Structure formats: C-alpha cells, structure tokens
PDB file of C-alpha atoms in Angstrom:
ATOM      1  CA  MET G  13      -8.484   5.501 -19.643  1.00 80.00           C
ATOM      2  CA  THR G  14     -10.386   2.626 -18.043  1.00 92.00           C
ATOM      3  CA  VAL G  15      -8.815   0.860 -15.052  1.00 95.00           C
ATOM      4  CA  ARG G  16      -9.469  -2.883 -15.065  1.00 97.00           C
ATOM      5  CA  VAL G  17     -10.087  -4.122 -11.528  1.00 97.00           C
ATOM      6  CA  LEU G  18     -10.089  -7.621 -10.044  1.00 98.00           C
ATOM      7  CA  LEU G  19     -12.175  -7.909  -6.850  1.00 96.00           C
ATOM      8  CA  VAL G  20     -10.891 -10.429  -4.309  1.00 96.00           C
ATOM      9  CA  ASP G  21     -13.002 -11.130  -1.217  1.00 95.00           C
ATOM     10  CA  ASP G  22     -14.379 -14.357   0.216  1.00 93.00           C
ATOM     11  CA  GLN G  23     -17.765 -12.767   0.930  1.00 93.00           C
ATOM     12  CA  GLU G  24     -20.028 -12.654  -2.115  1.00 94.00           C
ATOM     13  CA  MET G  25     -22.131  -9.827  -0.671  1.00 93.00           C
ATOM     14  CA  ILE G  26     -19.070  -7.593  -0.296  1.00 91.00           C
ATOM     15  CA  ARG G  27     -17.947  -8.324  -3.841  1.00 93.00           C
ATOM     16  CA  ALA G  28     -21.435  -7.564  -5.156  1.00 94.00           C
ATOM     17  CA  GLY G  29     -21.521  -4.285  -3.265  1.00 92.00           C
ATOM     18  CA  LEU G  30     -18.076  -3.271  -4.488  1.00 92.00           C
ATOM     19  CA  ARG G  31     -18.975  -4.140  -8.069  1.00 94.00           C
ATOM     20  CA  MET G  32     -22.143  -2.086  -7.901  1.00 94.00           C
ATOM     21  CA  VAL G  33     -20.560   1.043  -6.462  1.00 92.00           C
ATOM     22  CA  LEU G  34     -17.355   0.911  -8.489  1.00 93.00           C
ATOM     23  CA  GLU G  35     -19.073   0.372 -11.817  1.00 91.00           C
ATOM     24  CA  SER G  36     -21.052   3.530 -11.119  1.00 91.00           C
ATOM     25  CA  GLN G  37     -17.746   5.431 -11.290  1.00 90.00           C
ATOM     26  CA  SER G  38     -16.358   6.540 -14.633  1.00 87.00           C
ATOM     27  CA  GLY G  39     -13.154   4.909 -15.786  1.00 89.00           C
ATOM     28  CA  VAL G  40     -13.429   1.792 -13.590  1.00 93.00           C
ATOM     29  CA  GLU G  41     -14.295  -1.650 -14.977  1.00 94.00           C
ATOM     30  CA  ILE G  42     -14.639  -4.820 -12.902  1.00 96.00           C
ATOM     31  CA  VAL G  43     -13.122  -7.533 -15.084  1.00 97.00           C
ATOM     32  CA  ALA G  44     -13.280 -10.498 -12.674  1.00 97.00           C
ATOM     33  CA  GLU G  45     -13.958 -11.636  -9.110  1.00 97.00           C
ATOM     34  CA  ALA G  46     -12.239 -14.161  -6.851  1.00 96.00           C
ATOM     35  CA  ASP G  47     -13.150 -15.576  -3.460  1.00 95.00           C
ATOM     36  CA  ASP G  48      -9.610 -16.501  -2.381  1.00 94.00           C
ATOM     37  CA  GLY G  49      -5.970 -15.894  -3.216  1.00 94.00           C
ATOM     38  CA  ASP G  50      -5.538 -19.044  -5.287  1.00 95.00           C
ATOM     39  CA  THR G  51      -8.317 -18.013  -7.641  1.00 95.00           C
ATOM     40  CA  ALA G  52      -7.004 -14.440  -7.773  1.00 96.00           C
ATOM     41  CA  LEU G  53      -3.583 -15.672  -8.850  1.00 95.00           C
ATOM     42  CA  GLU G  54      -5.141 -17.823 -11.573  1.00 95.00           C
ATOM     43  CA  LEU G  55      -7.252 -14.917 -12.840  1.00 96.00           C
ATOM     44  CA  VAL G  56      -4.316 -12.497 -12.960  1.00 96.00           C
ATOM     45  CA  ALA G  57      -2.617 -14.941 -15.317  1.00 93.00           C
ATOM     46  CA  THR G  58      -5.607 -15.121 -17.669  1.00 95.00           C
ATOM     47  CA  VAL G  59      -7.507 -11.811 -17.369  1.00 96.00           C
ATOM     48  CA  GLU G  60      -5.932  -8.453 -18.192  1.00 95.00           C
ATOM     49  CA  THR G  61      -5.947  -6.626 -14.862  1.00 96.00           C
ATOM     50  CA  ASP G  62      -4.569  -3.252 -13.800  1.00 96.00           C
ATOM     51  CA  VAL G  63      -5.451  -3.199 -10.087  1.00 96.00           C
ATOM     52  CA  VAL G  64      -6.334  -5.984  -7.653  1.00 97.00           C
ATOM     53  CA  LEU G  65      -8.569  -4.942  -4.755  1.00 96.00           C
ATOM     54  CA  MET G  66      -7.474  -7.532  -2.207  1.00 95.00           C
ATOM     55  CA  ASP G  67      -9.110  -8.662   1.012  1.00 92.00           C
ATOM     56  CA  VAL G  68      -6.715 -10.294   3.468  1.00 88.00           C
ATOM     57  CA  ARG G  69      -8.696 -12.747   5.571  1.00 88.00           C
ATOM     58  CA  MET G  70      -9.695 -15.538   3.214  1.00 90.00           C
ATOM     59  CA  PRO G  71      -9.603 -19.348   3.224  1.00 87.00           C
ATOM     60  CA  ARG G  72      -6.865 -21.300   1.479  1.00 87.00           C
ATOM     61  CA  MET G  73      -4.408 -18.643   0.205  1.00 91.00           C
ATOM     62  CA  ASN G  74      -4.953 -15.429   2.163  1.00 91.00           C
ATOM     63  CA  GLY G  75      -4.516 -11.921   0.807  1.00 92.00           C
ATOM     64  CA  VAL G  76      -0.971 -11.464   2.115  1.00 92.00           C
ATOM     65  CA  GLU G  77       0.256 -14.628   0.407  1.00 94.00           C
ATOM     66  CA  ALA G  78      -1.626 -13.734  -2.768  1.00 95.00           C
ATOM     67  CA  THR G  79      -0.195 -10.217  -2.762  1.00 95.00           C
ATOM     68  CA  GLY G  80       3.343 -11.551  -2.540  1.00 94.00           C
ATOM     69  CA  ALA G  81       2.710 -14.033  -5.331  1.00 95.00           C
ATOM     70  CA  ILE G  82       1.084 -11.453  -7.607  1.00 96.00           C
ATOM     71  CA  THR G  83       3.631  -8.686  -7.083  1.00 92.00           C
ATOM     72  CA  GLY G  84       6.387 -11.215  -7.751  1.00 91.00           C
ATOM     73  CA  LEU G  85       5.143 -11.810 -11.281  1.00 92.00           C
ATOM     74  CA  ASP G  86       6.643 -10.167 -14.355  1.00 90.00           C
ATOM     75  CA  ASP G  87       4.772  -6.924 -15.040  1.00 89.00           C
ATOM     76  CA  PRO G  88       2.220  -7.488 -12.265  1.00 93.00           C
ATOM     77  CA  PRO G  89      -0.934  -5.477 -11.624  1.00 95.00           C
ATOM     78  CA  LYS G  90      -0.994  -3.163  -8.625  1.00 93.00           C
ATOM     79  CA  VAL G  91      -2.505  -4.456  -5.402  1.00 94.00           C
ATOM     80  CA  LEU G  92      -4.630  -2.496  -2.929  1.00 92.00           C
ATOM     81  CA  ILE G  93      -5.207  -4.151   0.432  1.00 89.00           C
ATOM     82  CA  LEU G  94      -8.654  -3.917   2.023  1.00 84.00           C
ATOM     83  CA  THR G  95      -8.483  -3.685   5.813  1.00 79.00           C
ATOM     84  CA  THR G  96     -10.705  -3.138   8.823  1.00 74.00           C
ATOM     85  CA  PHE G  97      -7.616  -1.804  10.672  1.00 63.00           C
ATOM     86  CA  ASP G  98      -8.178  -2.696  14.318  1.00 57.00           C
ATOM     87  CA  LEU G  99      -9.272  -6.242  13.533  1.00 55.00           C
ATOM     88  CA  ASP G 100      -6.994  -6.868  10.583  1.00 61.00           C
ATOM     89  CA  GLU G 101      -3.542  -7.832  11.798  1.00 67.00           C
ATOM     90  CA  TYR G 102      -2.432  -8.793   8.293  1.00 72.00           C
ATOM     91  CA  ALA G 103      -2.560  -5.341   6.710  1.00 72.00           C
ATOM     92  CA  TYR G 104       1.017  -4.442   7.665  1.00 73.00           C
ATOM     93  CA  ASP G 105       2.260  -7.742   6.242  1.00 80.00           C
ATOM     94  CA  GLY G 106       0.304  -7.010   3.074  1.00 82.00           C
ATOM     95  CA  LEU G 107       2.257  -3.795   2.592  1.00 80.00           C
ATOM     96  CA  ARG G 108       5.507  -5.635   3.211  1.00 81.00           C
ATOM     97  CA  ALA G 109       4.445  -8.225   0.626  1.00 86.00           C
ATOM     98  CA  GLY G 110       4.285  -5.555  -2.072  1.00 86.00           C
ATOM     99  CA  ALA G 111       0.862  -3.906  -1.937  1.00 88.00           C
ATOM    100  CA  SER G 112       0.778  -0.335  -3.213  1.00 85.00           C
ATOM    101  CA  GLY G 113      -1.413   0.797  -0.335  1.00 81.00           C
ATOM    102  CA  PHE G 114      -4.381  -0.033   1.796  1.00 81.00           C
ATOM    103  CA  LEU G 115      -7.955   1.101   2.127  1.00 80.00           C
ATOM    104  CA  LEU G 116     -10.507   0.762   4.873  1.00 80.00           C
ATOM    105  CA  LYS G 117     -13.562  -1.247   3.868  1.00 81.00           C
ATOM    106  CA  ASP G 118     -15.819   1.681   4.726  1.00 82.00           C
ATOM    107  CA  THR G 119     -13.947   4.093   2.424  1.00 82.00           C
ATOM    108  CA  PRO G 120     -16.448   6.294   0.510  1.00 86.00           C
ATOM    109  CA  VAL G 121     -16.911   5.137  -3.057  1.00 87.00           C
ATOM    110  CA  GLU G 122     -15.488   8.314  -4.600  1.00 87.00           C
ATOM    111  CA  GLU G 123     -12.304   7.964  -2.530  1.00 84.00           C
ATOM    112  CA  LEU G 124     -12.081   4.284  -3.373  1.00 88.00           C
ATOM    113  CA  ALA G 125     -12.327   4.975  -7.097  1.00 89.00           C
ATOM    114  CA  THR G 126      -9.796   7.799  -6.842  1.00 86.00           C
ATOM    115  CA  ALA G 127      -7.393   5.539  -4.956  1.00 85.00           C
ATOM    116  CA  ILE G 128      -7.675   2.881  -7.639  1.00 90.00           C
ATOM    117  CA  ARG G 129      -6.871   5.459 -10.326  1.00 88.00           C
ATOM    118  CA  HIS G 130      -3.889   6.791  -8.352  1.00 81.00           C
ATOM    119  CA  VAL G 131      -2.432   3.328  -7.883  1.00 84.00           C
ATOM    120  CA  HIS G 132      -2.924   2.539 -11.558  1.00 87.00           C
ATOM    121  CA  ALA G 133      -1.026   5.720 -12.383  1.00 79.00           C
ATOM    122  CA  GLY G 134       1.916   4.528 -10.295  1.00 74.00           C
ATOM    123  CA  ASP G 135       1.280   6.362  -7.049  1.00 68.00           C
ATOM    124  CA  ALA G 136       1.030   4.760  -3.626  1.00 66.00           C
ATOM    125  CA  VAL G 137      -2.155   5.215  -1.648  1.00 64.00           C
ATOM    126  CA  VAL G 138      -1.100   6.303   1.809  1.00 58.00           C
ATOM    127  CA  ALA G 139      -3.648   8.218   3.836  1.00 54.00           C
ATOM    128  CA  PRO G 140      -1.515  10.098   6.406  1.00 52.00           C
ATOM    129  CA  SER G 141      -3.652   9.619   9.522  1.00 53.00           C
ATOM    130  CA  THR G 142      -4.393   5.977   8.761  1.00 57.00           C
ATOM    131  CA  THR G 143      -0.757   5.305   7.895  1.00 61.00           C
ATOM    132  CA  ARG G 144       0.450   6.599  11.230  1.00 58.00           C
ATOM    133  CA  ARG G 145      -2.094   4.564  13.197  1.00 60.00           C
ATOM    134  CA  LEU G 146      -1.726   1.377  11.226  1.00 61.00           C
ATOM    135  CA  LEU G 147       2.051   1.233  11.016  1.00 60.00           C
ATOM    136  CA  SER G 148       2.560   2.354  14.600  1.00 61.00           C
ATOM    137  CA  HIS G 149       0.122  -0.320  15.745  1.00 61.00           C
ATOM    138  CA  PHE G 150       1.802  -3.128  13.846  1.00 58.00           C
ATOM    139  CA  ALA G 151       5.352  -1.923  14.527  1.00 57.00           C
ATOM    140  CA  ARG G 152       4.566  -2.288  18.251  1.00 59.00           C
ATOM    141  CA  SER G 153       3.181  -5.780  17.691  1.00 58.00           C
ATOM    142  CA  ARG G 154       6.288  -6.932  15.794  1.00 56.00           C
ATOM    143  CA  PRO G 155       9.299  -6.186  18.018  1.00 51.00           C
ATOM    144  CA  GLY G 156      12.708  -7.387  16.975  1.00 50.00           C
ATOM    145  CA  GLN G 157      12.093  -7.477  13.224  1.00 52.00           C
ATOM    146  CA  THR G 158      14.654  -4.788  12.418  1.00 48.00           C
ATOM    147  CA  SER G 159      17.459  -6.262  10.354  1.00 48.00           C
ATOM    148  CA  ALA G 160      20.994  -5.070   9.781  1.00 47.00           C
ATOM    149  CA  ALA G 161      20.729  -5.057   5.995  1.00 49.00           C
ATOM    150  CA  PRO G 162      18.017  -2.381   5.663  1.00 54.00           C
ATOM    151  CA  THR G 163      19.712  -0.276   8.364  1.00 58.00           C
ATOM    152  CA  THR G 164      22.952  -0.424   6.404  1.00 63.00           C
ATOM    153  CA  ARG G 165      21.077   0.666   3.284  1.00 73.00           C
ATOM    154  CA  LEU G 166      19.963   3.820   5.089  1.00 85.00           C
ATOM    155  CA  GLU G 167      23.608   4.840   5.341  1.00 86.00           C
ATOM    156  CA  GLU G 168      23.500   5.527   1.603  1.00 87.00           C
ATOM    157  CA  LEU G 169      21.156   8.478   2.206  1.00 92.00           C
ATOM    158  CA  THR G 170      22.282  12.051   2.713  1.00 94.00           C
ATOM    159  CA  PRO G 171      21.193  13.861   5.912  1.00 93.00           C
ATOM    160  CA  ARG G 172      18.511  15.706   3.931  1.00 95.00           C
ATOM    161  CA  GLU G 173      17.237  12.448   2.444  1.00 94.00           C
ATOM    162  CA  HIS G 174      17.048  11.016   5.977  1.00 92.00           C
ATOM    163  CA  ASP G 175      14.871  13.984   6.931  1.00 93.00           C
ATOM    164  CA  VAL G 176      12.608  13.523   3.928  1.00 94.00           C
ATOM    165  CA  LEU G 177      12.264   9.784   4.566  1.00 92.00           C
ATOM    166  CA  ALA G 178      11.316  10.428   8.190  1.00 89.00           C
ATOM    167  CA  HIS G 179       8.576  12.808   7.076  1.00 89.00           C
ATOM    168  CA  ILE G 180       7.327  10.320   4.471  1.00 85.00           C
ATOM    169  CA  ALA G 181       7.067   7.730   7.239  1.00 80.00           C
ATOM    170  CA  ARG G 182       4.946  10.109   9.302  1.00 77.00           C
ATOM    171  CA  GLY G 183       2.469  10.217   6.424  1.00 71.00           C
ATOM    172  CA  LEU G 184       3.241  13.697   5.075  1.00 78.00           C
ATOM    173  CA  SER G 185       2.671  14.602   1.444  1.00 77.00           C
ATOM    174  CA  ASN G 186       5.360  16.258  -0.689  1.00 84.00           C
ATOM    175  CA  SER G 187       3.831  19.693  -0.153  1.00 85.00           C
ATOM    176  CA  GLU G 188       3.658  19.149   3.615  1.00 86.00           C
ATOM    177  CA  ILE G 189       7.277  17.981   3.677  1.00 91.00           C
ATOM    178  CA  ALA G 190       8.257  21.067   1.697  1.00 93.00           C
ATOM    179  CA  ASP G 191       6.576  23.288   4.281  1.00 94.00           C
ATOM    180  CA  GLN G 192       8.238  21.463   7.169  1.00 93.00           C
ATOM    181  CA  LEU G 193      11.738  21.573   5.701  1.00 95.00           C
ATOM    182  CA  GLY G 194      11.546  24.934   3.928  1.00 95.00           C
ATOM    183  CA  LEU G 195      12.055  23.417   0.487  1.00 94.00           C
ATOM    184  CA  ALA G 196      10.334  23.717  -2.868  1.00 94.00           C
ATOM    185  CA  GLU G 197       7.856  20.940  -3.537  1.00 90.00           C
ATOM    186  CA  GLY G 198       9.766  20.022  -6.696  1.00 91.00           C
ATOM    187  CA  THR G 199      12.936  19.604  -4.648  1.00 94.00           C
ATOM    188  CA  VAL G 200      11.141  17.258  -2.266  1.00 93.00           C
ATOM    189  CA  LYS G 201       9.924  15.214  -5.226  1.00 90.00           C
ATOM    190  CA  VAL G 202      13.524  14.861  -6.419  1.00 94.00           C
ATOM    191  CA  HIS G 203      14.629  13.741  -2.947  1.00 95.00           C
ATOM    192  CA  VAL G 204      11.823  11.180  -2.809  1.00 92.00           C
ATOM    193  CA  GLY G 205      12.873   9.755  -6.161  1.00 91.00           C
ATOM    194  CA  ARG G 206      16.493   9.472  -5.037  1.00 94.00           C
ATOM    195  CA  ILE G 207      15.463   7.780  -1.788  1.00 93.00           C
ATOM    196  CA  LEU G 208      13.431   5.162  -3.647  1.00 90.00           C
ATOM    197  CA  THR G 209      16.288   4.551  -6.091  1.00 91.00           C
ATOM    198  CA  LYS G 210      19.043   4.299  -3.445  1.00 91.00           C
ATOM    199  CA  LEU G 211      17.012   1.963  -1.233  1.00 90.00           C
ATOM    200  CA  ASP G 212      15.659  -0.057  -4.172  1.00 87.00           C
ATOM    201  CA  LEU G 213      12.061   0.626  -3.155  1.00 85.00           C
ATOM    202  CA  ARG G 214       9.037   0.542  -5.445  1.00 78.00           C
ATOM    203  CA  ASP G 215       7.011   3.343  -3.869  1.00 79.00           C
ATOM    204  CA  ARG G 216       6.271   5.438  -0.774  1.00 80.00           C
ATOM    205  CA  VAL G 217       4.499   2.552   0.963  1.00 78.00           C
ATOM    206  CA  GLN G 218       7.692   0.510   0.957  1.00 80.00           C
ATOM    207  CA  ALA G 219       9.584   3.575   2.187  1.00 84.00           C
ATOM    208  CA  VAL G 220       7.200   3.926   5.140  1.00 79.00           C
ATOM    209  CA  VAL G 221       7.514   0.256   6.061  1.00 78.00           C
ATOM    210  CA  LEU G 222      11.318   0.389   5.841  1.00 83.00           C
ATOM    211  CA  ALA G 223      11.469   3.479   8.046  1.00 82.00           C
ATOM    212  CA  TYR G 224       9.540   1.673  10.777  1.00 76.00           C
ATOM    213  CA  GLU G 225      11.425  -1.592  10.448  1.00 77.00           C
ATOM    214  CA  THR G 226      14.828   0.067  10.672  1.00 81.00           C
ATOM    215  CA  GLY G 227      13.857   2.181  13.661  1.00 76.00           C
ATOM    216  CA  LEU G 228      14.181   5.499  11.796  1.00 77.00           C
ATOM    217  CA  ILE G 229      10.646   6.120  13.015  1.00 68.00           C
ATOM    218  CA  ARG G 230       9.481   4.542  16.245  1.00 60.00           C
ATOM    219  CA  ALA G 231       5.995   3.348  17.047  1.00 51.00           C
ATOM    220  CA  GLY G 232       4.016   6.373  18.124  1.00 48.00           C
ATOM    221  CA  GLY G 233       5.826   8.634  15.668  1.00 46.00           C
ATOM    222  CA  ALA G 234       9.015   9.362  17.687  1.00 43.00           C
TER     223      ALA G 234
END
C-alpha cells in the first residue's frame, strides 16, 4: 500500500530534501507540497492525502493552526508535526491540536518513512525519550492550564487504567507497560483501548497530553 504524503514547510530546500529522501523509500508517494498552512488546507481539500508532514513555524497560517483545521475536517488525513524540539515551542500545541505525533527534523530517513507508515495505519508516533523531554518541557512552560473537565473525566478510569495511563504518559510501549505491571501485553492493549474510549481520545498522543494537563504526570516525570 502506498502512503500519499503532503509536505508542508515554508523552506523550499527542506521540502526538496524531504521529497528526495522519502521518494527513495518504498510505499511512500509525495502527492503535493505547501509552503504555509493556508495552502496545506486548500490542498487537503483537493488532493487525496493520507499523511501531512507539517512544519510549525510558517508565515500566515502556522502549523498548529493548520493542524487544528485539518484534523477538524470530516475524514481528515493524519498529521505529523516536524519539530526542532528546543527551539520549537509550538510542538506541544500541535499535539493538542490533533497531530498524531511529532518527529525531529533530523530523524533518519528510514525512521521517518516508518513513522509515516505507522501513522497511516492508525498508530501514534511517540518516541519515549523524546516524548518525556518534550512534554515535560512544555508542561513546565504552561502552568495553570489544567482544567476541571479533563480531571473529572479521569474519574471514569479504574485504578488499573490509571496505572496504565501514567505509564503511557511516561512514554512506555505496551510491552514495557506489561513488564512494569506484571500483565500480559494483550491485557495492556485492552486497557489502552478502554482508556481511549472512556476519555474520548483519538490515540496515545492525546492520552499523553491529557495526563500532563490534568496533573496525573508532573513535569519531570513525577
């Protein structure tokens, strides 16, 4: 199966480089390019797209605004945020806006292509070490954003589901959570599915963000 990708970045050289390396990977097709969020939104409406590879710092409509607009469409493509981490203060907001994950701009091409395929298949791309650093960093920079409504939603979870959610927020995979809690990996997968359903979340990325915003996990991983 070929994954149709829309490249969104205001720098033509970066788009050219991404096109070159991604089209060398099997199963990935670059169907269009955009240099800002406005153009990306127009292209999504006219070009069949599976995954949008989205920069965040762009003129006119930035990547966060574009991500929110795209993921709010009926049957939208998936969005992967491109971030430089330390310099990119919008990455966290991109996840909150509905992105299915984030990638560093220096991600090796094989990992980038694999991430695109995973997102297209419905998975969230959450690299554990990067997740912990990124979300801890931006949770510290956004004090006071916890709201009562999401906290109340957490009350719907069982104690075991609370445990699983906390481990998801620390960036652990299902197998790692199973090892930590002494459960079968299949059981963890069931718990994850129930957590997403009860909290009305699309994927693990949204679960991680919610865990930080409600204070279930504190900045620094406490």
